[in-house]
């Protein structure tokens, strides 16, 4: 026959503190093969809620001193709790999005500038060969990684490979490019002479530069779009408030406008170089 046992330790709750042990006892049947012993345990139902003492008696019944309805309500309330982000966490999330967007926009400017430099103007520039790739031992590599490029004068380039066996491959790559220059291979180095740009050629280059500038602006808009999506996601997750999200959207627009102006500036500079005879 099962014998009930009520722990002498009262149920403690910061919600409803009690001075005397409760009289009610809730039994949960279980399996127990041991003798007449009991094991004390503590059940935490909430980070600040009551702790319930329990015991296991010889016939496997577990007794809980406490009010079942109170425990049930606490568990239900616990499941519905959503922790709001702190001010520090919100500022950290906002700063992270802005920093990532700015870094990506900087890389976009570098890419646009590099593309502009690869388009030749009236003066020689080693960057004109940045886009040249050479088939070197079965793998495509950039020309500047296997050769030293210099400008002896304003109208010529000198390519000196670190490995002379790559001279023919370098010559082939230059001929196959759209630079419009004929390489002169003397077995030691390759010399390139820049021909005078015709008006038709200048117009073609101007169109290419304008297209590259527009592609850069599209990239900036896409970066802003990605940042706004990240912002909306954090707002739904309650990690950003509505006001902070609006401020971030405004800051991202200002950042985008700033880098748009940078693209316009380097585009105008390149256009000026191309039009100069």
Coordinates of C-alpha atoms in Angstrom, one line a residue:
X1 CA 0.0 0.0 0.0
X2 CA 1.4 3.4 -1.0
X3 CA 2.4 5.7 1.8
X4 CA 2.4 9.4 1.0
X5 CA 5.2 11.6 2.3
X6 CA 5.1 15.4 2.4
X7 CA 8.5 17.1 2.6
X8 CA 9.0 19.3 5.5
X9 CA 10.6 21.9 3.3
X10 CA 7.8 24.3 2.2
X11 CA 7.1 25.5 -1.3
X12 CA 9.0 28.8 -1.7
X13 CA 7.8 31.5 -4.1
X14 CA 8.8 35.1 -4.6
X15 CA 5.4 35.5 -6.1
X16 CA 3.3 34.0 -3.2
X17 CA 5.6 33.5 -0.2
X18 CA 4.2 31.0 2.3
X19 CA 5.1 30.6 5.9
X20 CA 3.6 27.1 6.5
X21 CA 4.0 24.0 4.3
X22 CA 0.9 23.5 2.0
X23 CA -1.5 20.8 2.8
X24 CA -2.2 19.6 -0.7
X25 CA -0.1 16.9 -2.3
X26 CA 0.1 16.0 -6.0
X27 CA 1.2 12.4 -6.8
X28 CA 2.8 11.3 -10.1
X29 CA 3.1 7.6 -10.6
X30 CA 6.4 6.2 -11.7
X31 CA 8.4 2.9 -11.4
X32 CA 10.7 2.3 -8.4
X33 CA 12.4 -1.0 -7.5
X34 CA 14.3 0.3 -4.5
X35 CA 13.5 0.0 -0.9
X36 CA 12.1 2.6 1.4
X37 CA 14.1 5.7 0.4
X38 CA 13.5 9.0 -1.1
X39 CA 15.4 11.4 -3.4
X40 CA 15.0 15.2 -3.0
X41 CA 15.0 17.2 -6.2
X42 CA 14.3 20.8 -7.2
X43 CA 12.3 21.9 -10.3
X44 CA 12.8 25.4 -11.7
X45 CA 9.8 26.5 -13.8
X46 CA 10.9 30.1 -14.3
X47 CA 14.0 32.1 -14.0
X48 CA 12.6 33.9 -10.9
X49 CA 9.6 31.6 -10.0
X50 CA 8.9 29.2 -7.2
X51 CA 11.0 26.1 -6.5
X52 CA 9.2 22.9 -5.6
X53 CA 10.6 20.2 -3.4
X54 CA 9.6 16.7 -4.2
X55 CA 10.3 13.2 -2.9
X56 CA 10.2 9.6 -4.3
X57 CA 8.9 7.0 -1.9
X58 CA 9.1 3.2 -1.8
X59 CA 6.3 2.4 -4.2
X60 CA 7.5 4.7 -6.9
X61 CA 5.0 7.5 -6.3
X62 CA 6.5 11.0 -6.5
X63 CA 4.9 13.7 -4.4
X64 CA 4.9 17.4 -5.1
X65 CA 3.9 19.9 -2.5
X66 CA 2.5 22.9 -4.2
X67 CA -0.5 24.2 -6.3
X68 CA -0.7 22.6 -9.8
X69 CA -2.7 25.5 -11.2
X70 CA 0.1 28.0 -10.3
X71 CA 2.7 25.8 -11.9
X72 CA 0.6 25.4 -15.1
X73 CA 0.1 29.2 -15.4
X74 CA 3.8 29.9 -14.9
X75 CA 4.8 27.5 -17.6
X76 CA 2.2 29.0 -20.0
X77 CA 3.5 32.5 -19.3
X78 CA 7.2 31.3 -19.8
X79 CA 6.5 30.0 -23.3
X80 CA 5.0 33.4 -24.4
X81 CA 7.9 35.6 -23.2
X82 CA 9.9 37.5 -25.9
X83 CA 13.1 39.3 -24.7
X84 CA 13.6 42.7 -26.2
X85 CA 17.0 43.7 -27.4
X86 CA 19.0 46.1 -25.3
X87 CA 20.1 49.5 -26.5
X88 CA 23.7 48.2 -26.8
X89 CA 22.6 45.3 -28.9
X90 CA 20.5 47.5 -31.2
X91 CA 23.4 49.9 -31.7
X92 CA 25.7 47.0 -32.4
X93 CA 23.4 45.6 -35.1
X94 CA 22.9 49.0 -36.7
X95 CA 26.7 49.6 -36.7
X96 CA 27.4 46.2 -38.2
X97 CA 25.0 46.8 -41.2
X98 CA 26.5 50.2 -41.9
X99 CA 30.1 48.9 -41.6
X100 CA 29.4 46.0 -44.0
X101 CA 27.7 48.2 -46.5
X102 CA 30.5 50.8 -46.5
X103 CA 33.1 48.1 -46.9
X104 CA 31.3 46.6 -49.9
X105 CA 30.8 50.1 -51.5
X106 CA 34.5 50.8 -51.1
X107 CA 35.3 47.6 -53.0
X108 CA 32.9 48.6 -55.7
X109 CA 34.7 52.0 -56.1
X110 CA 38.1 50.1 -56.4
X111 CA 36.6 47.8 -59.0
X112 CA 35.3 50.7 -61.1
X113 CA 38.6 52.6 -60.8
X114 CA 40.5 49.4 -61.9
X115 CA 38.3 49.0 -64.9
X116 CA 38.8 52.6 -65.9
X117 CA 42.6 52.2 -65.6
X118 CA 42.6 49.3 -68.0
X119 CA 41.2 51.5 -70.8
X120 CA 44.1 53.3 -72.4
X121 CA 44.2 57.0 -73.0
X122 CA 46.9 59.1 -74.7
X123 CA 49.5 58.3 -72.1
X124 CA 51.0 55.0 -71.1
X125 CA 50.0 53.5 -67.8
X126 CA 51.0 50.0 -66.3
X127 CA 47.4 49.6 -65.1
X128 CA 46.4 49.3 -68.8
X129 CA 47.6 45.7 -68.6
X130 CA 45.8 44.8 -65.4
X131 CA 43.1 42.8 -67.2
X132 CA 45.6 40.8 -69.3
X133 CA 45.6 37.1 -68.3
X134 CA 48.3 34.7 -69.5
X135 CA 48.2 31.0 -69.9
X136 CA 51.1 30.0 -67.6
X137 CA 51.8 26.3 -67.1
X138 CA 48.2 25.4 -67.9
X139 CA 46.6 28.0 -65.6
X140 CA 45.4 31.5 -66.4
X141 CA 47.3 34.1 -64.3
X142 CA 47.4 37.9 -64.4
X143 CA 50.2 39.4 -66.4
X144 CA 51.4 41.6 -63.5
X145 CA 51.9 38.6 -61.3
X146 CA 54.5 37.0 -63.6
X147 CA 56.2 40.2 -65.1
X148 CA 57.4 43.6 -64.2
X149 CA 55.6 46.4 -66.1
X150 CA 57.1 49.9 -66.5
X151 CA 56.7 53.0 -68.6
X152 CA 60.0 54.2 -70.2
X153 CA 58.2 57.2 -71.7
X154 CA 54.7 58.6 -72.1
X155 CA 53.9 56.5 -75.2
X156 CA 55.3 53.1 -74.5
X157 CA 55.2 50.2 -72.0
X158 CA 58.0 47.7 -71.1
X159 CA 57.1 44.1 -70.0
X160 CA 59.9 42.2 -68.4
X161 CA 58.9 38.6 -67.3
X162 CA 60.4 36.9 -64.3
X163 CA 60.5 33.7 -66.3
X164 CA 61.7 34.2 -69.9
X165 CA 60.0 31.1 -71.0
X166 CA 56.7 32.9 -70.6
X167 CA 57.5 35.5 -73.2
X168 CA 55.6 33.8 -76.0
X169 CA 52.5 33.3 -73.8
X170 CA 52.6 36.9 -72.8
X171 CA 52.9 38.1 -76.4
X172 CA 49.9 35.9 -77.4
X173 CA 47.8 37.2 -74.6
X174 CA 48.5 40.9 -75.5
X175 CA 47.7 40.2 -79.2
X176 CA 44.4 38.6 -78.2
X177 CA 43.3 41.5 -76.0
X178 CA 41.4 44.6 -77.1
X179 CA 44.2 47.0 -76.4
X180 CA 44.9 47.5 -80.0
X181 CA 48.7 47.3 -79.5
X182 CA 51.3 45.2 -81.3
X183 CA 53.9 43.7 -79.0
X184 CA 57.6 43.7 -79.9
X185 CA 59.3 40.6 -78.4
X186 CA 63.2 40.7 -78.5
X187 CA 63.7 37.5 -76.5
X188 CA 64.4 39.4 -73.3
X189 CA 61.5 41.8 -72.9
X190 CA 58.3 42.9 -74.7
X191 CA 57.9 46.5 -75.8
X192 CA 54.5 48.1 -76.5
X193 CA 54.0 51.4 -78.3
X194 CA 50.7 53.2 -77.9
X195 CA 49.3 54.3 -81.2
X196 CA 47.5 57.6 -81.4
X197 CA 43.8 57.3 -80.6
X198 CA 41.5 58.1 -83.5
X199 CA 38.2 60.0 -82.8
X200 CA 36.2 56.8 -83.5
X201 CA 38.3 54.9 -81.0
X202 CA 37.9 57.6 -78.4
X203 CA 34.1 57.5 -78.9
X204 CA 34.2 53.7 -78.4
X205 CA 36.2 54.1 -75.2
X206 CA 33.8 56.7 -73.9
X207 CA 30.8 54.4 -74.3
X208 CA 32.7 51.6 -72.5
X209 CA 33.6 54.0 -69.6
X210 CA 30.0 55.2 -69.3
X211 CA 28.8 51.6 -69.2
X212 CA 31.3 50.7 -66.5
X213 CA 30.2 53.7 -64.4
X214 CA 26.6 52.7 -64.6
X215 CA 27.4 49.1 -63.6
X216 CA 29.2 50.5 -60.6
X217 CA 26.1 52.5 -59.6
X218 CA 23.9 49.4 -60.0
X219 CA 26.2 47.6 -57.7
X220 CA 25.9 50.4 -55.1
X221 CA 22.1 50.2 -55.3
X222 CA 22.2 46.4 -54.8
X223 CA 24.3 46.8 -51.7
X224 CA 21.8 49.3 -50.3
X225 CA 19.0 46.9 -51.1
X226 CA 20.7 44.0 -49.3
X227 CA 21.3 46.2 -46.2
X228 CA 17.6 47.2 -46.1
X229 CA 16.5 43.6 -46.3
X230 CA 18.8 42.8 -43.4
X231 CA 17.3 45.7 -41.5
X232 CA 13.7 44.5 -42.1
X233 CA 14.6 41.0 -40.9
X234 CA 16.1 42.4 -37.7
X235 CA 13.0 44.6 -37.2
X236 CA 10.7 41.5 -37.5
X237 CA 12.9 39.7 -34.9
X238 CA 12.5 42.6 -32.5
X239 CA 16.2 43.3 -32.7
X240 CA 15.7 46.7 -34.2
X241 CA 13.0 49.2 -33.3
X242 CA 10.9 50.9 -36.0
X243 CA 12.5 54.3 -35.3
X244 CA 16.1 52.8 -35.5
X245 CA 15.1 51.0 -38.7
X246 CA 14.0 54.3 -40.3
X247 CA 17.2 56.1 -39.2
X248 CA 19.3 53.3 -40.6
X249 CA 17.4 53.4 -43.9
X250 CA 18.1 57.2 -44.1
X251 CA 21.8 56.7 -43.3
X252 CA 22.1 54.0 -46.0
X253 CA 20.6 56.4 -48.6
X254 CA 23.1 59.1 -47.6
X255 CA 25.9 56.6 -47.8
X256 CA 24.8 55.4 -51.3
X257 CA 24.5 59.0 -52.5
X258 CA 28.0 59.7 -51.3
X259 CA 29.5 56.8 -53.2
X260 CA 27.4 57.6 -56.3
X261 CA 29.2 61.0 -56.3
X262 CA 32.6 59.2 -56.1
X263 CA 31.8 57.2 -59.2
X264 CA 30.7 60.3 -61.0
X265 CA 34.0 62.0 -60.1
X266 CA 36.2 59.3 -61.4
X267 CA 34.0 58.9 -64.5
X268 CA 34.4 62.6 -65.4
X269 CA 38.2 62.3 -64.8
X270 CA 38.4 59.4 -67.2
X271 CA 36.2 61.1 -69.7
X272 CA 38.5 64.1 -69.6
X273 CA 41.6 61.9 -70.2
X274 CA 40.0 60.3 -73.2
X275 CA 38.9 63.6 -74.8
X276 CA 42.4 65.1 -74.4
X277 CA 44.3 65.0 -77.7

